[in-house]
Structures are given as structure tokens and as C-alpha cells.
Amino acid sequence: MIAKVEPLTPARALRGPFDYRLPGEMEQVGIGSMLVVPFGRRRLLGVVVGLAEESELPPERLVEPLTALESGVPAELVRLGLWVADEYCSTPARGLALVLPPGTGTAGLPRVGVRLALTASLTDAGGAALTGDARLGPRQRAALEHLVEGPQPAALLVRAAECDHSTLRALEARGLIELGRVEQRRRPGLVGVGAIAPRGLEPTAAQHAALAEIEQRLDSPRGGRGLLLHGVTGSGKTEVYLRAAAAALRRGRAAIVLVPEIALTPQTAARFEERFGDTVAILHSRLGQGERHDEWLRLRRGEARVCVGPRSAVFAPVGDLGLIVIDEEHDSSYKQEGDPRYDARRVAERRAEQSGAVLVAGSATPRPESVLRLERLSLPDRVDGRPLPPVELVGSLEAEGVLHERTLDALATVRDRREKAIVLLNRRGWSNFLSCRSCGQVWRCRHCDVSLVLHRTSGRVACHHCGHSEAVPAACPDCGSVSLARHGVGTERLEHELARQLSPLPVFRLDADSAGDRGAVPTLLRRFDSAEAGVLVGTQMVAKGHDFPDVTLAVVLDADATLRFPDFRAEERTFALVAQLAGRSGRGPNGGRVIVQCLDPSARALRHAAAHDSDGFVSGELERRRALGYPPFAHLIRVVCSSREPGPEQSAAGRIREMIDPSVATVLGPAPLFRRAGRERSQLLLKAPADEAARARAVASVRRAVEAAAGDPKLRGASFSVDVDPE
């Protein structure tokens, strides 16, 4: 038998799979098996993507794998990983890497395996020794007495009995106890934050209708077209997800629940665990490698049947998949930034088609693409019947400082009434940039063509693109002046200002800086949740999925800043950000209000957000995009070429443009991009027709052009990245 193996090497020019002859002792090898194979002078880990009875190569040229690993991935996920590689112009190795067990290395054996713990159990002879006249030391007797209640981990037993492992070995030698090793699960901590709906609460009529449609799809052989659960904030979308997962489990099928942020994963998982117990597993990159491995293994074995996690959880190794939920489907974090730059929403659609599962994408502010593609289920009202909070738009130009007078008054009311508020400013740091008051020098990143952001707490200025940071300068290196100006406001400075003006009301900050440590986000949210009163200030992380019934005020500062971005999705993102944060207010009996500070209160996106008018916004947005030929009425592909020195990136971009078939897409560029992480960059943008066949032709043309350029010796100094459907 011949195994067709894709070696896990990232080289673009490498064309697999490669044939290996399987020896008799590897009869169990199948699609998805992982093999250590000789590859030239190296040994690499490879994945079996196919089997054949014979090879095109003569037998004497075939070699055998070195080792077959015990672990492997389902054949369904092998197909999905290869599809991702093909769909997003990546390599098979990078596509397959998405579906492998966590901790899998590329050059040999996996780096992480199961953890075995030494356990002790009482034998019949040990029980008789306790009741008879056997000679036992005090520590031996204490150890036996603790084991009367049942087997125990040796580490706990030696502490409880105040003995050591030599005592246990002596008891084992006498036949009084048995020592063995069992798997010990490394279990992630789950943090329940915010409101949790009680069990047994009767669903609303709209929830009933949505669940009835989902259950009908679960009973259909192929799941059917994807569903868009369009519900206002507080309409009970999570309860629909929970009941839909229960319906899938009753039918013997599994569920995957995707959430947009790692920060939200423990909260959502806690809600599912409260409902379904230990059958819930969580997968995300902030877990320790051992925790990720053990959760992945529980899903692979079928011990866990519900997986909760961010975009990478779409590759969870569950069998008999019946339901995929995409919560907050509008969120751009479902798009992967690194190669392959897959969109988890599209991958979820593909996986649902493969497995006959039902796809449910939920949001209060759905994307225009989803409104057009998916069949809609509507939850138009909040479950408690309360109205959505009123939204007030105020002009930032009228404000004397960072906060408008109306905003200050509203925050003061929260302080005086001992209530809670959430304030969003989508800029972290203290100030946007530093400049010299004498000569105008601006401190810029040495690796990127951008200014450095001041972080006063750490005493450093930092680049938010490449991570470079340096100490805050004491003087200007050009003119020697010590007079430095700080421009703009970030969340760090806003936290300081709010703490000063609202004292003694506690202020909590949630952004990428405060959330750096593992477990920091759940801890901070739990502190805010348990506080009697307070203000949560932060970037867009504060607008995502949180359910705090005692929040009575939501504030968005510089709300139309995103409208100034050169991005056709700028209005969509502005609308979603404001509408989502507005939905965090007024979920409890005290009601709520929303204040939005902006330069232009008449902006279309802000007016629709203030009216909680998602349908009106999407309708206008679809008309605008149809007129301009933007998604969902076209497909975009972005190709970025980069190099250490100026020149190769432009040559590479020009060469790729020459090789792309002009009949499949309109090509814009090459156009220079700002330098990032020390690399010069140039980009091409392709616009292809909206239908799937045209998209496939454009992707194939780009793939061929990039692979040819990557193998061209004249372009050796250039690197390439392809982003299909860029966000």
C-alpha cells in the first residue's frame, strides 16, 4: 500500500503529496494518520492525505516512513484543511497545520502528550491489615486510612497522610496498596461573568419560531441553507444557541460554538457548561499547550460533544457534527491575519456542507454579505420586553476637553446613584503620538512608517504594528529641546481622567495592554461584575457580548473616527461598533441610556445606530456597494509583496500582475504600502465578479502567479502573502 503524504514544510515551491511505501506493520495507517518521514536529508512530520495501491514511481525509488504516530485527525478535517489551503492560496502544509492536535511539532514527535499521574488504591490485603494486627507504622496506617474512601492521586495522599513516596512503595511491596498511572486532565478554568438565564424560562414566541426552524433543519439530511439569527441586543440569542445545542445532542450529534474574542470564550463556555456539564470543551490559543491538547483529545474521543472557542475552534475534531453557531458573526476577528488568511465564517459554511450540519450565524448588526446569503430568523424584541435604550448624539467640537458636558453630567449621575457605565474609546495608550514643540520632530517607529504611541504607565512609546518600543525620550534628539507635546487621547489617559473626575467611583480598563496576561480579562470582568458600582473603559473589547444588567449608561467617544479610514467597510464597522455598545446598556430594571460623541452627528451610520435601525442601514449599504461594485457584489483578493530592501517588492508585484489572467479579474496596482516590521511592501488588489465560479477562477489565477513568482530566482528577495476576501 502507498501512502500519499503532505510533509509539514512551509515552502511555497514544494509540490506534494509524496509517495511512501507502507510496511506491513503500518497496516492501520489511513487518511489523517501522522507519519515521521525521511525527506531529503531531513526528517519531517507528514499527514496522510490519500492511499493508493501503486505509485507512478518505480518501487526502488520509494522509501518507508520512519514512524507512525498514535494520534491523527479525522479524514473530514484533512479534506477541510486542504480546502482552506486551496481556497486561500496557501500551502497544503499550512492548511493541514490548522487541523492537527495542539502541540504537534513539524520535525518529529509531538511536543505535548497526555499527563500521567501516579495514583494509589487499597487492596483487600490492605483493608484486612487495617482491621487486623498487621504491623504498620503511623504513616503507613494513615495512608491506608485515607485510601478507605477510594483511590487517590499519590501527590494528594502523601500530603494528607504526612508521608512520602517511599512509604507508598513499601506498602505496595507488601501488597497492601496498588500504585498505577492514570491520565490526568489539564482542565481550563471557566469564569462565569454577567447574567446567566435561569433554566426553565419559557422562550418567547420569536425564540420558539427560531428554534423550530433550527430543529427542522437538524432533521433534514443535509442541514439546508445557513440561517442568520438577527436579533437585537438582549433578545436572547444565546438561549437559542443553548437550546439548539441541546437539540443536536438529543439527536446524538455534536455542536461547535464560535465566539469572536478569546476574552469571551470562558464566559460563553461557562454558560454552556452550566447547561451541559462536562460535555463542553473549550479551545483557544490562550490556553496552556497541555490544556489545549487535553481538550482537543476529549473532543477527538467523543468525551466532549460541544466545543466553544474563537475562529480556530471551527477545526475542532468532533464527529457527527450537527450544529455550528457563529456568535456576533459581524465581527472582523473571524478573519485570520496570518497565512492562511481564512475566514472562519466561510470555513464554517464549508464544514456544515461537508457534515450536513446546521449553520446558525447570529448578530444584532449582521454583515450585508450575511443578509444577502443566509435565510433570516428574527428576534425583534428584548426577552424582558424592555425597550432599547435611547441614544443621544453629541458633537465633539462642542466639548472643551475629552468629554462633552452631556457626557460628564451622565457619568456624574452614574456616580451619584452608585450605578455602572461602559465607556468605549477605540484607541489604546496615553496619547496618539509625541512631538517636539520646538522643531516639530515626531517620534516614529524605526521598523514601520508610523508614529509611536505613548504609554505612560510603562514609561515607553510603542509601535502598535510591529511591537517595537523604547523609553519615553527626555529630550529631542534633533534640537535638544525638552519641551515635548502629547497629541490625542487613548484609553490609558481616559482611565486616568475618569478616575480623577468620578472619584470615588472605581474605574476598570479593558484593552490589549491590560489584557496581556493569561486570565487577566476574565479577572477584570469579574471584578467589574461584582463591584457595587463602577466604570468599565476600553477599546472595542468592551462592546462584545457582555451582559451586565446593572449597566445604565454606555458612552462612545470619537465614534466616527473609523469613518475616516480608507476602507469600504468603514461605515459598516462604525454602525456595528456604536450599535453593539449601545446594546450593553439598559438590560436591567433601572433602564439605561447611550451617549455618542462624534465630529459629525449627521453621519448616516451614526443616525441608523442611534435609531437601532439595522435593517435601514444594511439596505442603504447594499445599495451603495452595488453601485460601487464592492462585496457582496464582487470578490476581492489582495496580494502583498514585501522585501527587506526597496526594489524587489515592486518587481515581484509587477511580475504577478503580468501573470494574472485579465479576463478573470480587474487588477489595481501595484501600489506602495507603508513600511511595516522593517519590510518594504507593495500590493495588488483584484476585483472579480460575485459568483462562486468567477471567484474560483480568480483565486486559481492568483495562486498560479504567486507560485511562479515564488519559484523565480530573480525574485528571491521577495515574500508573498495572499488575502482572499480581505477584511
XYZ file of C-alpha atoms in Angstrom, residues 110-419:
310
model
C 4.545 15.814 19.164
C 5.819 18.152 21.868
C 2.805 17.600 24.121
C 1.100 14.375 25.191
C -1.237 13.141 27.896
C -0.214 13.742 31.502
C 0.005 10.611 33.636
C -0.455 10.884 37.404
C 0.542 8.265 39.996
C -2.492 7.003 41.922
C -2.871 4.673 44.888
C -5.724 2.311 45.728
C -6.338 0.000 48.704
C -6.139 -3.772 48.156
C -8.142 -6.388 50.071
C -4.971 -7.199 51.990
C -4.598 -3.528 52.883
C -8.145 -3.378 54.209
C -7.527 -6.515 56.283
C -4.305 -5.010 57.624
C -6.177 -2.018 58.975
C -8.655 -4.171 60.907
C -6.193 -6.909 61.890
C -2.981 -6.946 63.867
C -0.554 -6.305 60.979
C 2.498 -4.290 61.903
C 2.061 -0.796 60.492
C 3.962 2.389 61.136
C 1.927 5.509 61.944
C 2.455 6.960 58.459
C 1.636 3.688 56.760
C -1.572 3.397 58.777
C -2.507 6.990 57.992
C -2.007 6.330 54.269
C -4.188 3.200 54.373
C -6.902 5.001 56.336
C -7.069 7.770 53.717
C -7.477 5.168 50.973
C -10.518 3.578 52.634
C -12.651 6.253 50.922
C -11.302 5.276 47.498
C -8.287 5.648 45.163
C -6.416 8.924 45.412
C -3.632 10.701 43.497
C -0.331 9.931 45.189
C 0.573 13.623 45.388
C -2.558 14.356 47.444
C -2.169 11.226 49.563
C 1.373 11.961 50.724
C 0.268 15.425 51.854
C -2.881 14.194 53.603
C -1.118 11.301 55.374
C 2.069 13.334 56.004
C 4.171 10.562 54.471
C 6.399 10.315 51.398
C 6.575 8.204 48.249
C 8.907 5.687 49.908
C 6.075 4.893 52.341
C 3.783 4.160 49.398
C 6.401 1.980 47.711
C 6.825 -0.016 50.927
C 3.064 -0.559 51.170
C 2.981 -1.626 47.508
C 5.796 -4.126 48.135
C 3.722 -5.673 50.945
C 0.683 -5.933 48.654
C -1.358 -3.532 50.798
C -1.880 -0.933 48.063
C -1.671 -0.811 44.290
C 0.130 2.017 42.501
C -0.706 2.844 38.905
C -0.689 5.696 36.423
C -3.833 7.236 35.003
C -4.432 10.143 32.677
C -4.789 13.445 34.477
C -6.772 16.066 32.627
C -5.397 19.583 32.447
C -8.632 21.490 32.672
C -9.063 25.155 31.669
C -10.690 27.450 34.182
C -14.129 28.764 33.275
C -15.306 32.135 34.542
C -18.994 32.922 34.737
C -19.410 36.679 34.238
C -22.582 38.677 33.751
C -26.171 37.485 33.702
C -26.980 33.801 33.199
C -30.532 32.995 32.173
C -32.166 30.578 34.615
C -33.167 27.134 33.389
C -36.793 26.506 32.659
C -37.505 30.064 31.476
C -40.140 29.872 28.771
C -38.834 31.098 25.392
C -40.537 33.996 23.671
C -42.655 33.387 20.577
C -39.799 34.602 18.357
C -37.334 32.260 20.080
C -39.800 29.374 19.670
C -40.095 30.084 15.950
C -36.315 30.263 15.509
C -35.785 27.005 17.406
C -38.493 25.244 15.436
C -36.746 26.141 12.170
C -33.342 25.033 13.513
C -34.747 21.701 14.721
C -36.425 21.137 11.368
C -33.020 21.660 9.711
C -31.394 19.250 12.202
C -33.817 16.568 10.992
C -33.014 17.293 7.347
C -30.406 15.003 5.725
C -28.167 17.893 4.581
C -28.912 20.674 7.043
C -30.025 23.117 4.353
C -29.059 26.702 3.693
C -27.394 28.625 6.529
C -29.521 30.650 8.928
C -28.997 34.230 10.103
C -30.345 34.788 13.624
C -30.872 38.548 13.510
C -31.821 39.684 16.998
C -31.494 42.998 18.802
C -29.122 43.111 21.746
C -30.742 41.367 24.711
C -33.185 39.398 22.539
C -31.994 36.013 23.834
C -29.771 34.776 21.006
C -27.583 32.872 23.494
C -30.627 30.990 24.814
C -31.450 29.970 21.253
C -27.880 28.699 20.840
C -28.137 26.711 24.095
C -31.442 25.097 23.150
C -30.242 24.408 19.609
C -27.156 22.665 21.019
C -29.403 20.630 23.324
C -31.499 19.628 20.316
C -28.375 18.494 18.457
C -27.179 16.480 21.467
C -30.577 14.779 21.785
C -30.123 13.584 18.225
C -26.707 12.152 19.014
C -24.894 14.952 17.206
C -22.223 17.434 18.312
C -22.038 21.234 18.221
C -19.385 23.902 17.661
C -19.993 27.400 19.054
C -17.723 30.143 17.694
C -17.237 33.433 19.537
C -15.336 36.458 18.180
C -12.843 37.066 21.000
C -10.722 34.838 23.204
C -11.782 37.121 26.063
C -15.388 35.973 25.604
C -14.623 32.251 25.374
C -14.544 31.440 29.133
C -17.783 33.381 29.719
C -19.658 31.674 26.894
C -18.191 28.292 27.797
C -19.280 28.805 31.418
C -22.869 29.327 30.244
C -22.738 26.172 28.140
C -21.084 24.176 30.932
C -23.765 25.319 33.377
C -26.302 23.839 30.947
C -24.439 20.755 29.658
C -21.773 19.964 32.260
C -18.513 18.224 31.384
C -19.556 17.526 27.800
C -18.331 21.057 26.973
C -14.721 21.660 25.871
C -13.035 24.970 25.064
C -10.283 25.597 22.539
C -8.307 28.808 22.133
C -4.702 29.967 21.902
C -4.526 31.488 25.393
C -4.801 28.048 26.997
C -1.637 26.271 28.029
C -0.428 23.708 25.497
C -1.333 20.875 27.852
C -4.850 22.237 28.371
C -5.396 22.638 24.628
C -4.094 19.130 23.983
C -6.377 17.553 26.580
C -9.475 19.454 25.410
C -8.712 18.530 21.786
C -8.285 14.888 22.801
C -11.616 14.860 24.693
C -13.332 16.122 21.546
C -11.485 13.612 19.356
C -12.516 10.717 21.639
C -16.120 11.898 21.855
C -15.894 12.558 25.605
C -16.873 16.197 24.914
C -19.612 16.942 22.381
C -19.846 20.740 22.497
C -16.825 22.890 21.579
C -16.688 26.621 22.384
C -13.929 28.855 21.092
C -12.826 31.604 18.688
C -12.175 31.126 14.973
C -9.729 28.178 15.276
C -12.447 26.134 17.027
C -14.090 25.674 13.619
C -11.477 22.917 13.163
C -12.461 21.065 16.376
C -12.216 17.270 15.880
C -15.837 16.452 16.679
C -17.657 13.591 14.976
C -21.321 13.555 13.916
C -21.376 17.335 13.743
C -24.942 18.641 13.776
C -24.715 22.356 14.596
C -22.279 25.229 14.057
C -23.053 28.548 15.758
C -21.244 31.778 14.829
C -21.983 34.313 17.564
C -21.540 38.023 16.695
C -20.999 36.978 13.081
C -20.310 40.583 12.046
C -17.013 40.673 13.942
C -13.859 41.044 11.834
C -11.814 38.899 14.243
C -13.224 35.831 12.474
C -10.694 36.630 9.730
C -7.256 35.137 10.367
C -4.362 37.586 9.959
C -1.589 35.059 9.293
C -1.223 32.626 6.385
C -3.599 31.004 5.545
C -5.806 34.075 5.903
C -9.016 32.121 6.209
C -12.417 33.475 7.190
C -13.850 31.197 9.892
C -17.392 32.093 8.779
C -16.773 30.761 5.277
C -14.908 27.731 6.647
C -17.895 27.064 8.936
C -20.205 27.126 5.900
C -17.951 24.646 4.122
C -17.755 22.337 7.133
C -21.519 22.473 7.637
C -21.975 21.455 3.987
C -19.484 18.578 4.374
C -21.105 17.165 7.505
C -24.755 18.010 6.854
C -24.779 20.300 9.897
C -26.998 23.313 10.522
C -25.193 26.669 10.419
C -26.605 29.467 12.609
C -24.918 32.897 12.403
C -26.179 35.394 14.965
C -25.821 39.165 15.357
C -27.682 42.336 16.186
C -25.711 44.059 13.407
C -25.252 41.444 10.666
C -22.922 41.956 7.715
C -24.508 42.883 4.382
C -22.924 39.698 2.958
C -24.797 37.570 5.516
C -28.093 39.345 4.972
C -27.821 38.555 1.275
C -26.543 34.940 1.603
C -28.387 33.487 4.591
C -32.042 32.846 5.401
C -33.083 35.154 8.225
C -34.694 34.349 11.571
C -35.742 37.428 13.511
C -35.729 38.268 17.236
C -37.033 41.852 17.105
C -37.523 42.480 20.844
C -35.645 42.054 24.097
C -36.721 38.990 26.061
C -37.830 41.028 29.074
C -39.936 43.364 26.952
C -37.822 46.399 27.894
C -37.209 48.968 25.150
C -33.774 49.514 23.660
C -32.021 52.452 25.355
C -32.353 55.946 23.860
C -29.211 57.151 22.060
C -28.071 60.788 22.110
C -25.577 62.059 19.510
C -23.443 64.992 20.698
C -20.823 66.933 18.733
C -17.221 66.596 19.923
C -16.428 70.112 18.666
C -18.707 71.483 21.396
C -16.645 69.792 24.121
C -13.967 71.768 25.949
C -11.919 68.688 26.802
C -12.062 64.984 26.131
C -15.622 64.638 27.447
C -18.671 66.611 26.362
C -20.656 68.349 29.089
C -23.585 65.975 28.489
C -21.257 63.007 28.892
C -19.792 64.381 32.122
C -23.263 65.000 33.564
C -24.386 61.474 32.693
C -21.272 59.920 34.257
C -21.728 62.054 37.365
C -25.285 60.717 37.659
C -23.938 57.162 37.489
C -21.506 58.004 40.274
C -24.132 59.652 42.470
C -26.602 56.784 42.025
C -23.902 54.124 42.519
C -24.598 52.540 39.117
